[in-house]
Every structure is written in C-alpha cells, then in structure tokens.
Coordinates of C-alpha atoms in Angstrom, one line a residue:
M1 CA -30.4 -35.4 61.7
I2 CA -27.3 -36.4 63.5
R3 CA -24.4 -34.2 64.7
L4 CA -20.9 -35.6 64.2
Q5 CA -17.3 -34.6 64.6
N6 CA -14.1 -35.8 62.9
P7 CA -11.7 -36.4 65.8
W8 CA -8.8 -35.2 63.6
G9 CA -10.7 -32.0 62.9
E10 CA -9.9 -31.6 59.2
K11 CA -12.2 -33.2 56.6
E12 CA -16.0 -32.9 56.9
W13 CA -19.1 -34.2 55.3
N14 CA -19.9 -32.4 52.0
G15 CA -23.3 -33.8 51.1
P16 CA -26.8 -32.5 52.1
W17 CA -26.8 -30.4 55.3
S18 CA -23.0 -30.0 55.2
D19 CA -21.6 -26.6 56.4
D20 CA -22.0 -24.8 53.1
S21 CA -25.0 -26.6 51.7
K22 CA -28.1 -24.7 50.6
E23 CA -30.3 -26.6 53.1
W24 CA -29.1 -24.3 55.9
E25 CA -30.7 -21.4 54.2
Q26 CA -34.0 -22.7 55.5
V27 CA -32.8 -22.3 59.1
T28 CA -32.8 -18.8 60.8
E29 CA -29.7 -17.4 62.6
S30 CA -31.5 -17.7 66.0
Q31 CA -32.3 -21.4 65.3
K32 CA -28.6 -21.9 64.4
N33 CA -27.5 -20.2 67.6
S34 CA -29.9 -22.3 69.8
L35 CA -28.5 -25.5 68.2
G36 CA -24.9 -24.3 68.5
I37 CA -24.3 -24.5 64.8
T38 CA -21.1 -22.8 63.5
V39 CA -19.6 -22.9 60.1
D40 CA -15.9 -23.5 60.9
E41 CA -13.2 -25.9 59.8
D42 CA -13.4 -27.6 63.2
G43 CA -14.4 -31.1 61.9
E44 CA -17.9 -30.8 63.3
F45 CA -20.8 -31.3 60.9
W46 CA -24.5 -32.5 60.6
M47 CA -25.8 -35.3 58.4
P48 CA -29.3 -36.5 57.5
W49 CA -30.0 -39.8 59.2
Y50 CA -30.5 -41.6 55.9
S51 CA -27.0 -40.5 54.8
F52 CA -25.5 -41.6 58.1
V53 CA -27.0 -45.1 57.7
Q54 CA -25.8 -45.2 54.0
Y55 CA -22.2 -44.3 54.6
F56 CA -21.3 -45.7 58.0
T57 CA -20.9 -49.4 58.8
D58 CA -19.7 -49.5 62.4
I59 CA -20.5 -47.7 65.6
S60 CA -18.5 -47.8 68.8
V61 CA -20.2 -46.5 71.9
C62 CA -17.8 -45.0 74.5
Q63 CA -18.5 -44.4 78.1
L64 CA -16.5 -41.5 79.5
F65 CA -15.5 -41.4 83.1
N66 CA -14.7 -38.2 85.0
T67 CA -11.3 -38.9 86.7
K68 CA -10.4 -35.3 87.5
I69 CA -9.3 -34.8 91.1
F70 CA -10.9 -31.4 91.4
S71 CA -14.4 -31.7 90.0
T72 CA -17.9 -30.9 91.1
S73 CA -19.5 -33.8 89.2
R74 CA -19.2 -37.5 90.1
R75 CA -15.6 -38.7 90.0
Y76 CA -14.2 -42.2 89.4
H77 CA -10.9 -43.6 90.3
E78 CA -9.0 -45.1 87.4
E79 CA -6.2 -47.8 87.5
V80 CA -4.6 -49.0 84.3
F81 CA -2.5 -52.2 84.0
Y82 CA -0.7 -53.7 81.0
G83 CA -0.1 -57.4 80.7
E84 CA 0.0 -60.4 78.4
W85 CA -1.1 -64.0 78.1
T86 CA 2.1 -66.0 77.5
T87 CA 3.1 -69.6 77.1
N88 CA 6.8 -69.6 77.6
G89 CA 6.7 -73.1 79.2
V90 CA 6.9 -76.3 77.3
K91 CA 3.4 -77.4 78.4
S92 CA 0.3 -75.8 79.9
G93 CA 0.9 -75.2 83.6
A94 CA 4.6 -74.4 83.3
P95 CA 6.0 -71.7 85.6
D96 CA 5.9 -69.1 82.9
D97 CA 2.5 -70.1 81.6
F98 CA 0.1 -67.2 81.9
A99 CA -2.5 -68.3 79.4
G100 CA -4.9 -70.7 81.2
G101 CA -8.1 -70.1 79.3
C102 CA -11.6 -69.5 80.8
L103 CA -13.4 -71.3 83.6
N104 CA -14.2 -74.2 81.3
F105 CA -10.6 -75.2 81.7
S106 CA -10.5 -75.4 85.5
A107 CA -7.1 -77.2 85.5
T108 CA -5.3 -74.3 84.0
F109 CA -7.6 -71.3 84.7
C110 CA -5.5 -70.1 87.7
N111 CA -2.4 -69.7 85.5
N112 CA -3.9 -66.4 84.1
P113 CA -2.9 -63.0 85.4
Q114 CA -4.7 -62.2 88.6
F115 CA -5.5 -58.8 90.2
L116 CA -6.4 -58.3 93.8
L117 CA -8.9 -55.6 94.7
T118 CA -9.8 -54.4 98.2
V119 CA -13.3 -52.8 98.5
S120 CA -13.6 -50.7 101.7
Q121 CA -17.0 -49.2 100.9
P122 CA -19.9 -50.7 98.9
G123 CA -20.0 -49.3 95.4
E124 CA -19.7 -50.0 91.7
I125 CA -16.7 -51.2 89.8
M126 CA -16.2 -51.3 86.0
F127 CA -13.7 -53.3 84.1
A128 CA -12.5 -52.6 80.5
L129 CA -10.3 -55.3 79.0
T130 CA -8.7 -54.3 75.7
Q131 CA -6.4 -56.5 73.6
R132 CA -3.8 -55.3 71.1
E133 CA -4.8 -54.9 67.4
P134 CA -3.7 -58.3 65.8
N135 CA -2.0 -56.6 62.8
E136 CA -1.4 -53.1 64.0
G137 CA 0.3 -51.0 61.3
T138 CA -0.4 -53.5 58.5
K139 CA -3.2 -53.9 55.9
R140 CA -3.8 -57.5 56.9
R141 CA -6.7 -58.1 59.3
D142 CA -6.6 -61.2 61.5
P143 CA -9.4 -62.0 63.9
Y144 CA -9.1 -61.0 67.5
V145 CA -8.5 -63.5 70.2
T146 CA -11.7 -64.3 72.2
I147 CA -11.3 -62.6 75.6
G148 CA -13.3 -62.1 78.8
I149 CA -12.9 -61.3 82.5
H150 CA -14.1 -63.0 85.7
V151 CA -14.3 -61.5 89.2
M152 CA -14.3 -63.7 92.3
K153 CA -14.9 -63.0 96.0
V154 CA -11.9 -64.3 98.1
E155 CA -11.0 -64.3 101.8
N156 CA -10.6 -60.9 103.5
N157 CA -7.0 -61.7 104.4
R158 CA -5.9 -63.1 101.1
L159 CA -2.6 -61.6 99.8
H160 CA -1.6 -64.1 97.1
R161 CA -2.8 -65.8 94.0
I162 CA -5.6 -68.4 94.0
H163 CA -4.8 -71.9 92.9
Q164 CA -8.3 -73.2 92.6
A165 CA -11.1 -71.6 90.6
M166 CA -14.0 -70.2 92.6
A167 CA -17.6 -69.3 91.6
P168 CA -17.4 -65.8 90.1
I169 CA -19.6 -62.9 91.3
G170 CA -19.4 -61.4 87.8
T171 CA -18.4 -62.5 84.3
S172 CA -18.2 -60.4 81.1
D173 CA -19.3 -61.7 77.8
Y174 CA -16.6 -63.5 75.9
A175 CA -16.1 -61.9 72.5
S176 CA -13.6 -61.9 69.6
A177 CA -13.4 -58.1 69.9
R178 CA -11.0 -55.4 70.7
S179 CA -12.6 -54.8 74.1
V180 CA -15.0 -56.4 76.5
F181 CA -16.6 -54.8 79.6
L182 CA -17.9 -55.8 83.0
H183 CA -20.0 -53.5 85.2
L184 CA -20.6 -54.6 88.8
R185 CA -23.0 -52.6 91.0
D186 CA -23.3 -52.5 94.8
V187 CA -20.2 -54.6 95.3
P188 CA -20.0 -55.5 99.1
V189 CA -17.0 -54.7 101.3
G190 CA -14.3 -57.4 101.0
R191 CA -11.5 -58.6 98.7
Y192 CA -11.8 -59.8 95.2
I193 CA -9.7 -61.2 92.4
A194 CA -10.2 -60.2 88.8
V195 CA -8.9 -62.6 86.2
P196 CA -8.7 -61.5 82.6
T197 CA -8.5 -64.5 80.3
T198 CA -8.6 -65.7 76.7
Y199 CA -11.3 -68.3 76.0
A200 CA -9.0 -71.2 75.3
P201 CA -5.6 -72.0 77.0
R202 CA -2.3 -71.1 75.3
E203 CA -3.7 -68.2 73.2
Q204 CA -1.2 -65.4 73.3
T205 CA -1.6 -61.6 73.1
T206 CA -1.1 -58.5 75.1
F207 CA -3.8 -56.6 76.9
M208 CA -4.7 -53.5 78.8
L209 CA -7.0 -53.7 81.9
R210 CA -8.7 -50.5 83.1
I211 CA -10.5 -50.5 86.4
Y212 CA -13.0 -47.7 87.3
S213 CA -14.5 -47.4 90.8
D214 CA -16.4 -44.7 92.8
H215 CA -14.2 -45.5 95.7
K216 CA -10.5 -46.6 95.8
V217 CA -10.1 -50.3 95.5
E218 CA -6.3 -50.4 95.5
P219 CA -5.9 -53.0 92.7
R220 CA -2.5 -54.7 92.3
L221 CA -1.1 -57.5 90.2
L222 CA -0.5 -60.8 92.0
T223 CA 2.8 -62.4 90.9
K224 CA 3.6 -66.1 90.9
L225 CA 5.9 -67.1 93.8
K226 CA 9.1 -68.7 92.7
F227 CA 10.9 -70.7 95.4
P228 CA 14.5 -71.7 94.9
R229 CA 14.9 -75.5 94.8
V230 CA 16.7 -76.8 97.9
R231 CA 19.3 -79.3 97.1
G232 CA 18.3 -82.8 98.2
T233 CA 14.5 -82.2 97.9
S234 CA 13.8 -83.6 94.4
P235 CA 12.0 -86.9 94.3
H236 CA 15.1 -88.6 92.9
E237 CA 17.4 -87.2 95.5
M238 CA 15.0 -88.1 98.3
A239 CA 14.8 -91.7 97.0
H240 CA 18.6 -91.8 96.9
Q241 CA 18.8 -90.6 100.6
R242 CA 16.2 -93.2 101.7
N243 CA 18.1 -96.0 100.1
M244 CA 21.3 -94.9 101.7
E245 CA 19.7 -94.8 105.1
R246 CA 18.2 -98.3 104.7
A247 CA 21.6 -99.6 103.5
K248 CA 23.3 -98.2 106.5
Q249 CA 20.8 -99.8 108.9
I250 CA 21.1 -103.2 107.3
K251 CA 24.8 -103.0 107.3
Q252 CA 24.9 -102.2 111.0
I253 CA 22.5 -105.1 111.7
E254 CA 24.8 -107.5 109.8
L255 CA 27.9 -106.4 111.6
Q256 CA 26.3 -106.4 115.1
E257 CA 24.2 -109.6 115.1
R258 CA 25.5 -112.0 112.4
G259 CA 29.0 -110.8 111.7
E260 CA 30.1 -109.5 108.3
S261 CA 31.5 -112.9 107.2
N262 CA 28.4 -114.9 108.3
A263 CA 25.6 -112.8 107.0
S264 CA 22.6 -114.8 105.9
E265 CA 21.7 -115.3 102.3
G266 CA 18.5 -113.2 102.8
Y267 CA 20.5 -110.3 104.1
R268 CA 23.1 -110.6 101.3
R269 CA 20.2 -110.6 98.7
E270 CA 18.5 -107.5 100.2
W271 CA 21.9 -105.8 100.5
T272 CA 22.5 -106.5 96.8
E273 CA 19.1 -105.2 95.7
L274 CA 19.6 -102.0 97.6
L275 CA 23.0 -101.5 96.0
E276 CA 21.5 -102.0 92.6
E277 CA 18.7 -99.4 93.4
Q278 CA 21.4 -97.1 94.7
I279 CA 23.4 -97.3 91.4
V280 CA 20.2 -96.7 89.3
A281 CA 19.2 -93.7 91.5
T282 CA 22.7 -92.2 91.3
Q283 CA 22.8 -92.6 87.5
L284 CA 19.4 -91.0 87.2
L285 CA 20.4 -88.1 89.5
L286 CA 23.5 -87.4 87.4
C287 CA 21.4 -87.4 84.2
L288 CA 18.9 -84.9 85.7
R289 CA 21.7 -82.6 86.9

C-alpha cells in the first residue's frame, strides 16, 4: 500500500482501497486511527502498490529544506538567483555572450554566469539548477537543454570573475532534464565560484539557481566588467600614432642634417613609404569609426 495526496486537494483515487471502498471494512477504527486515515475530501488517499505501478509513469523525488528562521530542527540558508544563458554577440566570446558550454569547451567556458561563495565555516552546500519548461503553456513538448553545474576553489581574496577554467571540486551530472543537483559535503573554509552551464556553447534558455547551506555563504553574481574604450587605444589608432611619430623624426633629421632640398634618395623613399602607410591607416580608421 502507498499513501498519496493530490496537491490540488480535489480529485482522488476511486479504485481498490479508495476512501469509500469496501476494502476498508476489513480495518478496525483503532487501526485507522493509528494510521491517521480519514475519509475527507482533502485529496489524500491510499492505493495498492500494483495499482500505483499500473497507473503512474514518472516519479520526482523532492528534498525539502527547513529554511524557517525560528525552528528547533536543523535549518538551512537559502539563496535564489534567476539568470539566463544568452548569445547576444555575433560570435562566441562576444561581450554579451553568457553561453560558454561545459568544461570540454575551455576557450568559452568562462563566459557562463559565475557566482562567488564565501565559506566561513566548514559545512555542506547543495545546488539545485532548474531550467525553464521549453514549451510552457503549450501542448508541444520539446526536449530540455542539457545542463549542469561546476564548483571551483579560487583565491581567498578573489572578487571578480575567473577568465581561465580551474579544476572543479564538484560537478553535477549533465542531464537533459528540468533540474540537476550537486551536493557538496565538508566544504573547507575559503572562496568558491559556482558556474551553471549548458553542455554545448551558444545554447540559450533561462534558469533558476538555488543554493542551500548550513552556514551563510553569501553568494553573489559576478558581472562582466565593461571598460569604456579610450580614444587612441585601438590597434589602428596606435599604428597611426606610431607612423606619425616616425615621420616627424625623419623630417627633423632631413631638415637638420641634409637640408630639405638636398635629402638623399633613401630618405625620400622612406618618407614616401611612411606617407603611404599614413594614408592607408587614416582611411582604415575612418572606416572603423
């Protein structure tokens, strides 16, 4: 026998051992009381195991965490983040690219969202990564994106994103499923970065990351730094400036040592080449702007 409850609390099982079935006549009132059996429209019911196996096709096992502030039982701290893997850039690695794939793709892995955790006391941390239903609200059923999560130990003074993948201390299974989980036990004091990823780069979807810990780990999202481009620092502008400086130096040498009207053929040739480079660099700079 198995005891079940409809979470919506309305319809119940109406086969053998349902609330009003004759099978319950074999059970005394004291036995019903000891089992906590009531006949109410509360959505709770019992089923024979063979009926359960016959009518149910999927089972999701949920782990419940006590997050109440005032509680006599063990309490967990919960942090929830919402994010997405996006590829707004033209190519992988662009500034708005947040879909770098798993560690197999080391060149783009660090593009993924990154979360910094500070562990002040040894303890356990659990991660639950959940992706959006692909066709929520429709009858169509597309496959889930394959997702997973890595956790890496970083320097104790780290405040910003990592730009080179490190060996993880923990990795979840990668699965084409709604949720994946990672349970780390006896995590030493220090700082860590959690990286939720899709399996392959450039796969896009939204996600929810929940972090449970027996001590506060103060997780926060690490954002990409965006520096404004300083005028004159692009490769083309720097080449332009170098050519101008060289041209000035050669011009000064011509005027001082040989005279402008008596410059040697070699100097005139070098001067001409520099002017041609200057024209090309200027045209390229105008096109880029």
